[in-house]
XYZ file of C-alpha atoms in Angstrom:
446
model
C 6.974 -30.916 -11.318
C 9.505 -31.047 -8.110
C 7.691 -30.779 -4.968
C 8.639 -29.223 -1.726
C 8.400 -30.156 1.688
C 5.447 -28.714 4.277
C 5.511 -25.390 5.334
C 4.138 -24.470 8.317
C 2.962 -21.612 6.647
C 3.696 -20.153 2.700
C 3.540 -16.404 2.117
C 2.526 -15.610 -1.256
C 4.058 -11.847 -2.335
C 6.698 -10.331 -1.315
C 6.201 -6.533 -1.120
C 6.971 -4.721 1.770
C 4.126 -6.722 4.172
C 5.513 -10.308 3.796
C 9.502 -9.509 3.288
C 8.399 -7.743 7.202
C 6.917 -11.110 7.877
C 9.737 -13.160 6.705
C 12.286 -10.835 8.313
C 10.548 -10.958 12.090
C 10.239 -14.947 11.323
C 14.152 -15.037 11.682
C 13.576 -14.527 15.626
C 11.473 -17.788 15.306
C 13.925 -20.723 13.539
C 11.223 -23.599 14.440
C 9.205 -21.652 12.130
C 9.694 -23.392 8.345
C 8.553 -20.792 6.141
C 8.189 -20.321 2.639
C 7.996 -16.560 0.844
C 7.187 -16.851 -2.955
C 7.563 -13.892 -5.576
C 6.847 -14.089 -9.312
C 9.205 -11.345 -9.593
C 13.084 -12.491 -10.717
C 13.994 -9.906 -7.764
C 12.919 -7.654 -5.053
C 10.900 -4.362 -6.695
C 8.745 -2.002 -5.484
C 5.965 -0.173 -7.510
C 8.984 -0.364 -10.243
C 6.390 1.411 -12.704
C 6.076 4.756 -10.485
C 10.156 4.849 -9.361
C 10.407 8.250 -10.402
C 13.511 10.059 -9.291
C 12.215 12.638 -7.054
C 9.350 9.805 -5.139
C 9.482 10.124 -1.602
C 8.238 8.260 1.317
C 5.318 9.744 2.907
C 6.157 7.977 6.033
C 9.117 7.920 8.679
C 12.058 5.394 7.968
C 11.724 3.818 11.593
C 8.233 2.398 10.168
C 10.139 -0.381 8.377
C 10.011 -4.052 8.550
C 11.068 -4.578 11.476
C 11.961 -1.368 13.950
C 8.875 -0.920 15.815
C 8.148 -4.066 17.019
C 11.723 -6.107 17.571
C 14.404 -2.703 17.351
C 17.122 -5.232 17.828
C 16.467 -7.534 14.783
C 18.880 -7.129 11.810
C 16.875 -6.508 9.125
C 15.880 -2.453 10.272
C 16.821 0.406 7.873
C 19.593 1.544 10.771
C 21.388 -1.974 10.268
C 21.109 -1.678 6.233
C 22.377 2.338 6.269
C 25.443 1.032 8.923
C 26.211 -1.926 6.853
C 26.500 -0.405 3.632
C 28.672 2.708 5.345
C 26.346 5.310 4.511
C 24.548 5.725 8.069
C 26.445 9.338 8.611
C 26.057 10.546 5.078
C 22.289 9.925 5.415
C 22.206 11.779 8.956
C 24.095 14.629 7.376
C 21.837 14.771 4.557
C 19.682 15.624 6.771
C 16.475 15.142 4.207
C 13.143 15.698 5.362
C 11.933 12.393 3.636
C 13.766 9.128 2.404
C 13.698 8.493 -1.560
C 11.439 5.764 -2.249
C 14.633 4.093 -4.520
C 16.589 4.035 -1.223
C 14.604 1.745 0.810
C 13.835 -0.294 -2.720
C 17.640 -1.010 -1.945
C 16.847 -1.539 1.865
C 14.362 -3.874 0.834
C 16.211 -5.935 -1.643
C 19.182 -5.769 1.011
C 16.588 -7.454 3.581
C 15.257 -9.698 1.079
C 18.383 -11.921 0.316
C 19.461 -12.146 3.910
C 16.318 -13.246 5.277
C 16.768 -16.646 3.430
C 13.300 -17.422 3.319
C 12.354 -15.781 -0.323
C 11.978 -17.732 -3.623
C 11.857 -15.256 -6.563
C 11.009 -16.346 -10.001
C 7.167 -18.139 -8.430
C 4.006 -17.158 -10.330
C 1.289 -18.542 -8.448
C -1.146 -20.010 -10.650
C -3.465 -21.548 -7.888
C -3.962 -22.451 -4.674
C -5.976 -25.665 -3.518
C -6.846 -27.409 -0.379
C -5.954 -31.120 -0.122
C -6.529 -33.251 3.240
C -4.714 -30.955 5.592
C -2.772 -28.785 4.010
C -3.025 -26.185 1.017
C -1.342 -27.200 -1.990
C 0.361 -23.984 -4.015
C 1.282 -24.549 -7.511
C 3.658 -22.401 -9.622
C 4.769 -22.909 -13.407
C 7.458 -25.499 -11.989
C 6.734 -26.384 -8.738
C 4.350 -27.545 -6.069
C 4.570 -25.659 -2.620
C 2.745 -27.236 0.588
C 1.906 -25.111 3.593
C -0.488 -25.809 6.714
C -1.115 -22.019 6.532
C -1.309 -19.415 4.384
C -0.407 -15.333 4.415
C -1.608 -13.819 1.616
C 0.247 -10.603 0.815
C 0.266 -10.105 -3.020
C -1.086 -6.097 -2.900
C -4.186 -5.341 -4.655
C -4.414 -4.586 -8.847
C -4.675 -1.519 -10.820
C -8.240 0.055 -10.795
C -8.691 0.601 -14.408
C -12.584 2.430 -14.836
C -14.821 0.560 -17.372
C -14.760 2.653 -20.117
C -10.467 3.183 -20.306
C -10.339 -0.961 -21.039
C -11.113 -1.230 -24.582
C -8.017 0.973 -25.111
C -5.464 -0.214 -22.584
C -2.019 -0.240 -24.673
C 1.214 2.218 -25.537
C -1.081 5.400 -25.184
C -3.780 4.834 -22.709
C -2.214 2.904 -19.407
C -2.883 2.830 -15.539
C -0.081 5.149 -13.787
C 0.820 1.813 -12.164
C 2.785 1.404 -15.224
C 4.069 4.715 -16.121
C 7.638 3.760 -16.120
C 7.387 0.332 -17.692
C 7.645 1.154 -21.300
C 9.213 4.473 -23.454
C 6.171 6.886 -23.234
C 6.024 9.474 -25.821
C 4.948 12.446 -24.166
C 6.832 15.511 -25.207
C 4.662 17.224 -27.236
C 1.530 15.010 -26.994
C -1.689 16.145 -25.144
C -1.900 14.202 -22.507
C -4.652 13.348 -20.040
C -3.786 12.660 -16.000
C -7.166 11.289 -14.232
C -6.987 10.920 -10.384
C -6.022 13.669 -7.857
C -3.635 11.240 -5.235
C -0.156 10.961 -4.639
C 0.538 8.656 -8.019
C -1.282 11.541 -10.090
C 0.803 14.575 -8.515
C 3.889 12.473 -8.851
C 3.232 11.611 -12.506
C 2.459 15.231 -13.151
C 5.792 16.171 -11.425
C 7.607 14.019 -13.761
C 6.303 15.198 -16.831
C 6.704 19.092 -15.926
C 10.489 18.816 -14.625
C 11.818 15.393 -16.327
C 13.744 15.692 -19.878
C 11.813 14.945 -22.916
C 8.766 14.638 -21.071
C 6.898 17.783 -21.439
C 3.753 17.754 -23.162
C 1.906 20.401 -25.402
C -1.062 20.027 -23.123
C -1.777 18.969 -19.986
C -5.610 18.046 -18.363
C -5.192 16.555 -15.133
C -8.439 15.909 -14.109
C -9.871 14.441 -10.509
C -12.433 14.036 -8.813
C -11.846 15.783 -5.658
C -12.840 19.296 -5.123
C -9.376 20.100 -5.275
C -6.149 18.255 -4.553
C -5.667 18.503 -0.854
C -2.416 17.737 0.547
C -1.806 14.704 3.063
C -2.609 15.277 6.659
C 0.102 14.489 8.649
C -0.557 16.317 11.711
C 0.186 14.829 14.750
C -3.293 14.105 16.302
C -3.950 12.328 12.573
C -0.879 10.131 12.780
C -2.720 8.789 16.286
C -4.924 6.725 13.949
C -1.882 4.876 12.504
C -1.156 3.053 16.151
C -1.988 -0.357 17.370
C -4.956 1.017 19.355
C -6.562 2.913 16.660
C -6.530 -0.470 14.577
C -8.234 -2.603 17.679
C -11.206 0.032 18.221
C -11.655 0.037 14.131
C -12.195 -3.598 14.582
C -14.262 -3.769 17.520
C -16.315 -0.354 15.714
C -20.089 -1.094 13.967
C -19.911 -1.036 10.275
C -21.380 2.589 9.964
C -18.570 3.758 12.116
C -15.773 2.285 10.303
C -16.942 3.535 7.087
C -17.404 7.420 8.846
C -13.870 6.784 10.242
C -12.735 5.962 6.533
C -14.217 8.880 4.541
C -13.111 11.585 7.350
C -10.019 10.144 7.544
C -9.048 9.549 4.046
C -6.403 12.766 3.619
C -4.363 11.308 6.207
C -3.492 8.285 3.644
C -4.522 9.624 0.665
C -3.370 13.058 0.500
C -0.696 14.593 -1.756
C 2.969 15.639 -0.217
C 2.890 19.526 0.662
C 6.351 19.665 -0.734
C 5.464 17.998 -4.164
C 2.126 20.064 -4.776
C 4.496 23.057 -4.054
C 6.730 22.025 -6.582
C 3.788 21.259 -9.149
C 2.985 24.725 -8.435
C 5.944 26.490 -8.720
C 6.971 24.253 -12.196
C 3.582 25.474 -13.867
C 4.088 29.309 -12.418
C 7.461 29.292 -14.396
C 6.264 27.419 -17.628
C 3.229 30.364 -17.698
C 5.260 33.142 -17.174
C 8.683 32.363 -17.107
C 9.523 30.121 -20.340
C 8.912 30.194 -23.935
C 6.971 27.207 -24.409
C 3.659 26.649 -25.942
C 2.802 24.567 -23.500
C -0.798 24.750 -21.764
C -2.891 23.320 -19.090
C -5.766 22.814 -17.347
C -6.158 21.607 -13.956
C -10.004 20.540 -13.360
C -11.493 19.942 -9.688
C -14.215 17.730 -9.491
C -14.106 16.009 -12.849
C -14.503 12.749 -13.230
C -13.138 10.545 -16.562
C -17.087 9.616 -18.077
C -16.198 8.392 -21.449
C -13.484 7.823 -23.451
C -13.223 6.949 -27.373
C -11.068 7.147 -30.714
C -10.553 10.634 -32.351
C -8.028 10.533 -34.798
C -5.176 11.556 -34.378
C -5.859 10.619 -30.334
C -8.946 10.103 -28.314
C -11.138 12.268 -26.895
C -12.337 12.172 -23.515
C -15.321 12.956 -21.624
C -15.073 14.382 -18.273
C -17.931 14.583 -16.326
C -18.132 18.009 -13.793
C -19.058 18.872 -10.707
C -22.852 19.506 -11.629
C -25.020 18.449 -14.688
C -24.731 20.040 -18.258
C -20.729 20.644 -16.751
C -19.078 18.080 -18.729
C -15.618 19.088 -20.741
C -14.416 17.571 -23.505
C -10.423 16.946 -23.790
C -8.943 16.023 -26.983
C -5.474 14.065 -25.935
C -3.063 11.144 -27.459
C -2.503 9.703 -24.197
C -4.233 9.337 -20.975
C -2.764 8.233 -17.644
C -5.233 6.759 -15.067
C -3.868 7.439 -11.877
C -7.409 5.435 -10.209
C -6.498 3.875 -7.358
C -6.143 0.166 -6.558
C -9.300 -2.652 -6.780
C -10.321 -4.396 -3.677
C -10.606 -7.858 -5.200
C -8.899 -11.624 -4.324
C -6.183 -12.462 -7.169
C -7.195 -14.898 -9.375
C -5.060 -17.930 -8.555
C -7.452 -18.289 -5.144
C -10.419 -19.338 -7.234
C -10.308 -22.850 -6.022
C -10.585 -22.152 -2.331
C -13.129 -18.874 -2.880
C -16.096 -20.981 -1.590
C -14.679 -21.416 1.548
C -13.552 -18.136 1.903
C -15.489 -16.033 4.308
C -16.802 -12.876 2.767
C -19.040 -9.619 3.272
C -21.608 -8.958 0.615
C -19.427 -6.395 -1.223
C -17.134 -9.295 -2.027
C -14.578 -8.542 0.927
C -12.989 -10.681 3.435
C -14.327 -11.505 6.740
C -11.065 -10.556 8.994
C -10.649 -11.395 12.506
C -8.660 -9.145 14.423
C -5.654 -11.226 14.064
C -6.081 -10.820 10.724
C -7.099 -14.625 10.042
C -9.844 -14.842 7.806
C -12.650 -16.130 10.011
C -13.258 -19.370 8.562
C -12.785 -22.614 10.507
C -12.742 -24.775 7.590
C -9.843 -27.404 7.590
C -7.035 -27.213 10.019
C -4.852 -24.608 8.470
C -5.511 -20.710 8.070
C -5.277 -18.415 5.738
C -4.037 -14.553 6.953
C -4.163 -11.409 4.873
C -1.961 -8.451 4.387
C -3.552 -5.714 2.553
C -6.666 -6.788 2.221
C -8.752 -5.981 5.439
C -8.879 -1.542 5.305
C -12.782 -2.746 6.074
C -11.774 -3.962 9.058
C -8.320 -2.508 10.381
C -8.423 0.833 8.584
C -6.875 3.373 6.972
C -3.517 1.546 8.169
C -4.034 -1.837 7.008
C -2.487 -0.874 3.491
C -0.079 1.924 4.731
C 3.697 0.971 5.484
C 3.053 2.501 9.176
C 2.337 -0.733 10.823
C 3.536 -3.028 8.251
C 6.018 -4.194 11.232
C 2.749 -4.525 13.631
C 0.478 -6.874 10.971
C 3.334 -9.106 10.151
C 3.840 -9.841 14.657
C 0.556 -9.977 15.211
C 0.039 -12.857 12.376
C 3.170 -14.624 13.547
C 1.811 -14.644 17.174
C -1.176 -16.067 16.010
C 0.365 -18.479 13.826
C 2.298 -19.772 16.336
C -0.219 -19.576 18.951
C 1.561 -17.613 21.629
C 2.910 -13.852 21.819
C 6.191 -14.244 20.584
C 6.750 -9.961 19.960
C 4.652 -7.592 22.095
C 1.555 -6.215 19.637
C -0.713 -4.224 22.711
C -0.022 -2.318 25.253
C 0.994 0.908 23.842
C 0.396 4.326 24.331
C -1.816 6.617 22.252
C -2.544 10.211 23.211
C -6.634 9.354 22.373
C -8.434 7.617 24.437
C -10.339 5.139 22.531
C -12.826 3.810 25.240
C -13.521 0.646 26.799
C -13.838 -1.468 23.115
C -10.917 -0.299 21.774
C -8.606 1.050 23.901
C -5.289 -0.415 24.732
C -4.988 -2.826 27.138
C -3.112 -2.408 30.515
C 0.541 -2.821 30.852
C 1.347 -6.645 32.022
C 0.685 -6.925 35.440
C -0.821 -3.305 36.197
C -4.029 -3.703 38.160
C -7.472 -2.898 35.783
C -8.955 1.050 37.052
C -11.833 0.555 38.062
C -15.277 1.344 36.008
C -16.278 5.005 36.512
C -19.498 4.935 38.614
C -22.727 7.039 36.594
C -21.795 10.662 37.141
C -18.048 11.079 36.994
C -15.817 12.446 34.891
C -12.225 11.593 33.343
C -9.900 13.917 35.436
């Protein structure tokens, strides 16, 4: 197989995390690095592209903007190079389509250079003083490592035996003709990816079912906090005090904070709404529904024509039973390492839950060999509620560059936040502004 020459440091994925990497990494041209995707081209989440998705963050959060505003890979240089910057303004939309910065993405991926499409990882192994990272054709070497390749489909335990045309994770809604008009069909999780996928088959053509269970677990489906005082959380200082936090913290901070990720899109649960007011009372269809808080998927088996499905309430002896042809798990993402890192797993720091040991740098904290390997994605344990969200995507990939390199190339601290975190998390000073001074016992913040 050809080989390649070293890296200083291979990224393997290139979703929206690494292509951020590889874009900031065109301020640093020492740096010789390597981006590989086993996709033939730049796609993102090309299963749940459904026409009306929407980001549920700003556009200025993108790969680059807010850490290096004068780099030429931001979503201001992509809407003024393609000639559509004062359309967009005019639009004056609330929230960018998910499609359009699929196309800012893919624009950013073939400038950047750095990006090898068409590059299945099949393993990774550690040779002398380097890591060696085979493909089907090819041999990569890297001193270093970023691993950035997302996390997989949660599919529950009982849904496996019948993975296939009828019974799928919403992950791959859009992959393959799904014949839903007319079916019952079966929507378990109460997210973003379930209200979208319900969306889709209310309003899009052909899609309509006979019967629709959506079914999650939540007590209801509660919409995504974006308030300002939440959005605090998503800042540089928020991510350095959920570091330096005790375990029991960080996991308080991640269940009371979870609607500020994982919440659905006021707009889109309005629309949901509104779509299943008008098919009750305002159209002739025979179609029905039944939208069931705190019910959980149980059990799931054959029942000719279809399946039927357990769903396990609220409280014992409150189980339902749903009699459906197909069933789409919207259940999350798993938190596990990808398979091709199986030779270098021993050496791998990890937590007993099988999660990585993260430094704040977001270098896995293992000092064995000379080369490191860094994670994107993969540390909401120890970062956060932001770690997977695009709202520092542009933050992760400087902070991993500066430590790669060993110096602070882009400025990662330092910034305001309207909380004050205290004295193991807070910001740090502005260069060169003197320390305050402890408060002695008995005072107060003014």
């Amino acid at each position: 197989m050809p080989t390649h020459p070293l890296y200083d440091a291979v990224a393997i994925g290139c979703g929206p995390s690494n292509l951020s990497l590889a874009a900031l990494a065109t301020e640093l041209p020492g740096l010789r690095l390597a981006v590989l995707e086993q996709d033939p081209a730049m796609r993102w989440h090309p299963g749940l592209m459904l026409p009306d998705a929407r980001l549920q963050v700003s556009p200025w959060k993108d790969l680059v903007s807010l850490v290096s505003p004068t780099n030429p890979h931001s979503f201001l240089n992509f809407l003024v190079s393609g000639g559509r910057v004062h359309r967009f303004l005019v639009s004056s939309r609330e929230a960018v389509s998910r499609k359009e910065f699929e196309q800012y993405y893919a624009w950013a991926a073939e400038r950047v250079g750095t990006v090898h499409f068409g590059q299945a990882v099949r393993s990774v192994e550690r040779v002398a003083e380097e890591f060696r990272v085979h493909t089907d054709d090819s041999t990569w070497h890297a001193r270093n490592l970023v691993l950035g390749t997302g996390r997989p489909p949660r599919v529950p335990v009982q849904a496996r035996p019948f993975l296939g045309p009828d019974v799928f994770h919403a992950h791959d809604y859009l992959k393959a003709p799904r014949r839903t008009q007319g079916a019952r069909v079966l929507v378990a999780g109460g997210g973003q990816s379930a209200a979208e996928v319900v969306h889709h088959l209310l309003t899009a053509p052909g899609a309509l079912p006979a019967g629709l269970v959506w079914a999650t677990g939540r007590t209801g489906l509660p919409p995504l906090d974006d308030s300002p005082f939440s959005n605090d959380w998503y800042t540089p200082g928020a991510v350095r005090h959920f570091h330096r936090a005790g375990p029991k913290h960080r996991a308080r901070l991640l269940e009371a904070l979870t609607y500020t990720s994982d919440g659905i899109s006021e707009e889109l649960l309005a629309g949901i709404y509104r779509r299943l007011y008008e098919l009750d009372y305002l159209e002739d269809t025979a179609f029905h529904h039944a939208v069931l808080p705190g019910h959980r998927l149980d059990q799931l088996g054959r029942a000719a024509p279809g399946y039927e499905a357990v769903l396990g309430g609220p409280e014992p002896g409150g189980e339902r039973l749903a009699a459906v042809d197909t069933v789409i798990l919207a259940t999350g993402y798993a938190e596990e390492p990808p398979a091709f890192l199986a030779p270098l797993l021993d050496e791998l720091p990890r937590h007993d839950d099988g999660t990585f040991r993260v430094r704040a740098d977001f270098r896995l904290d293992t000092d064995t060999g000379p080369g490191g390997v860094w994670v994107q994605n993969a540390a909401r344990h120890s970062h956060g509620l932001a770690d997977p969200n695009l709202s520092l995507s542009a933050w992760r990939s400087a902070v991993i560059l500066n430590s790669l390199g060993g110096r602070e190339v882009f400025r990662t601290d330092g910034f305001d936040t309207t909380f004050t975190f205290g004295p193991d998390g807070s910001t740090p000073p502005a260069l060169n502004e003197p320390t305050p001074p402890t408060l002695a016992e008995g005072t107060f913040l003014p």
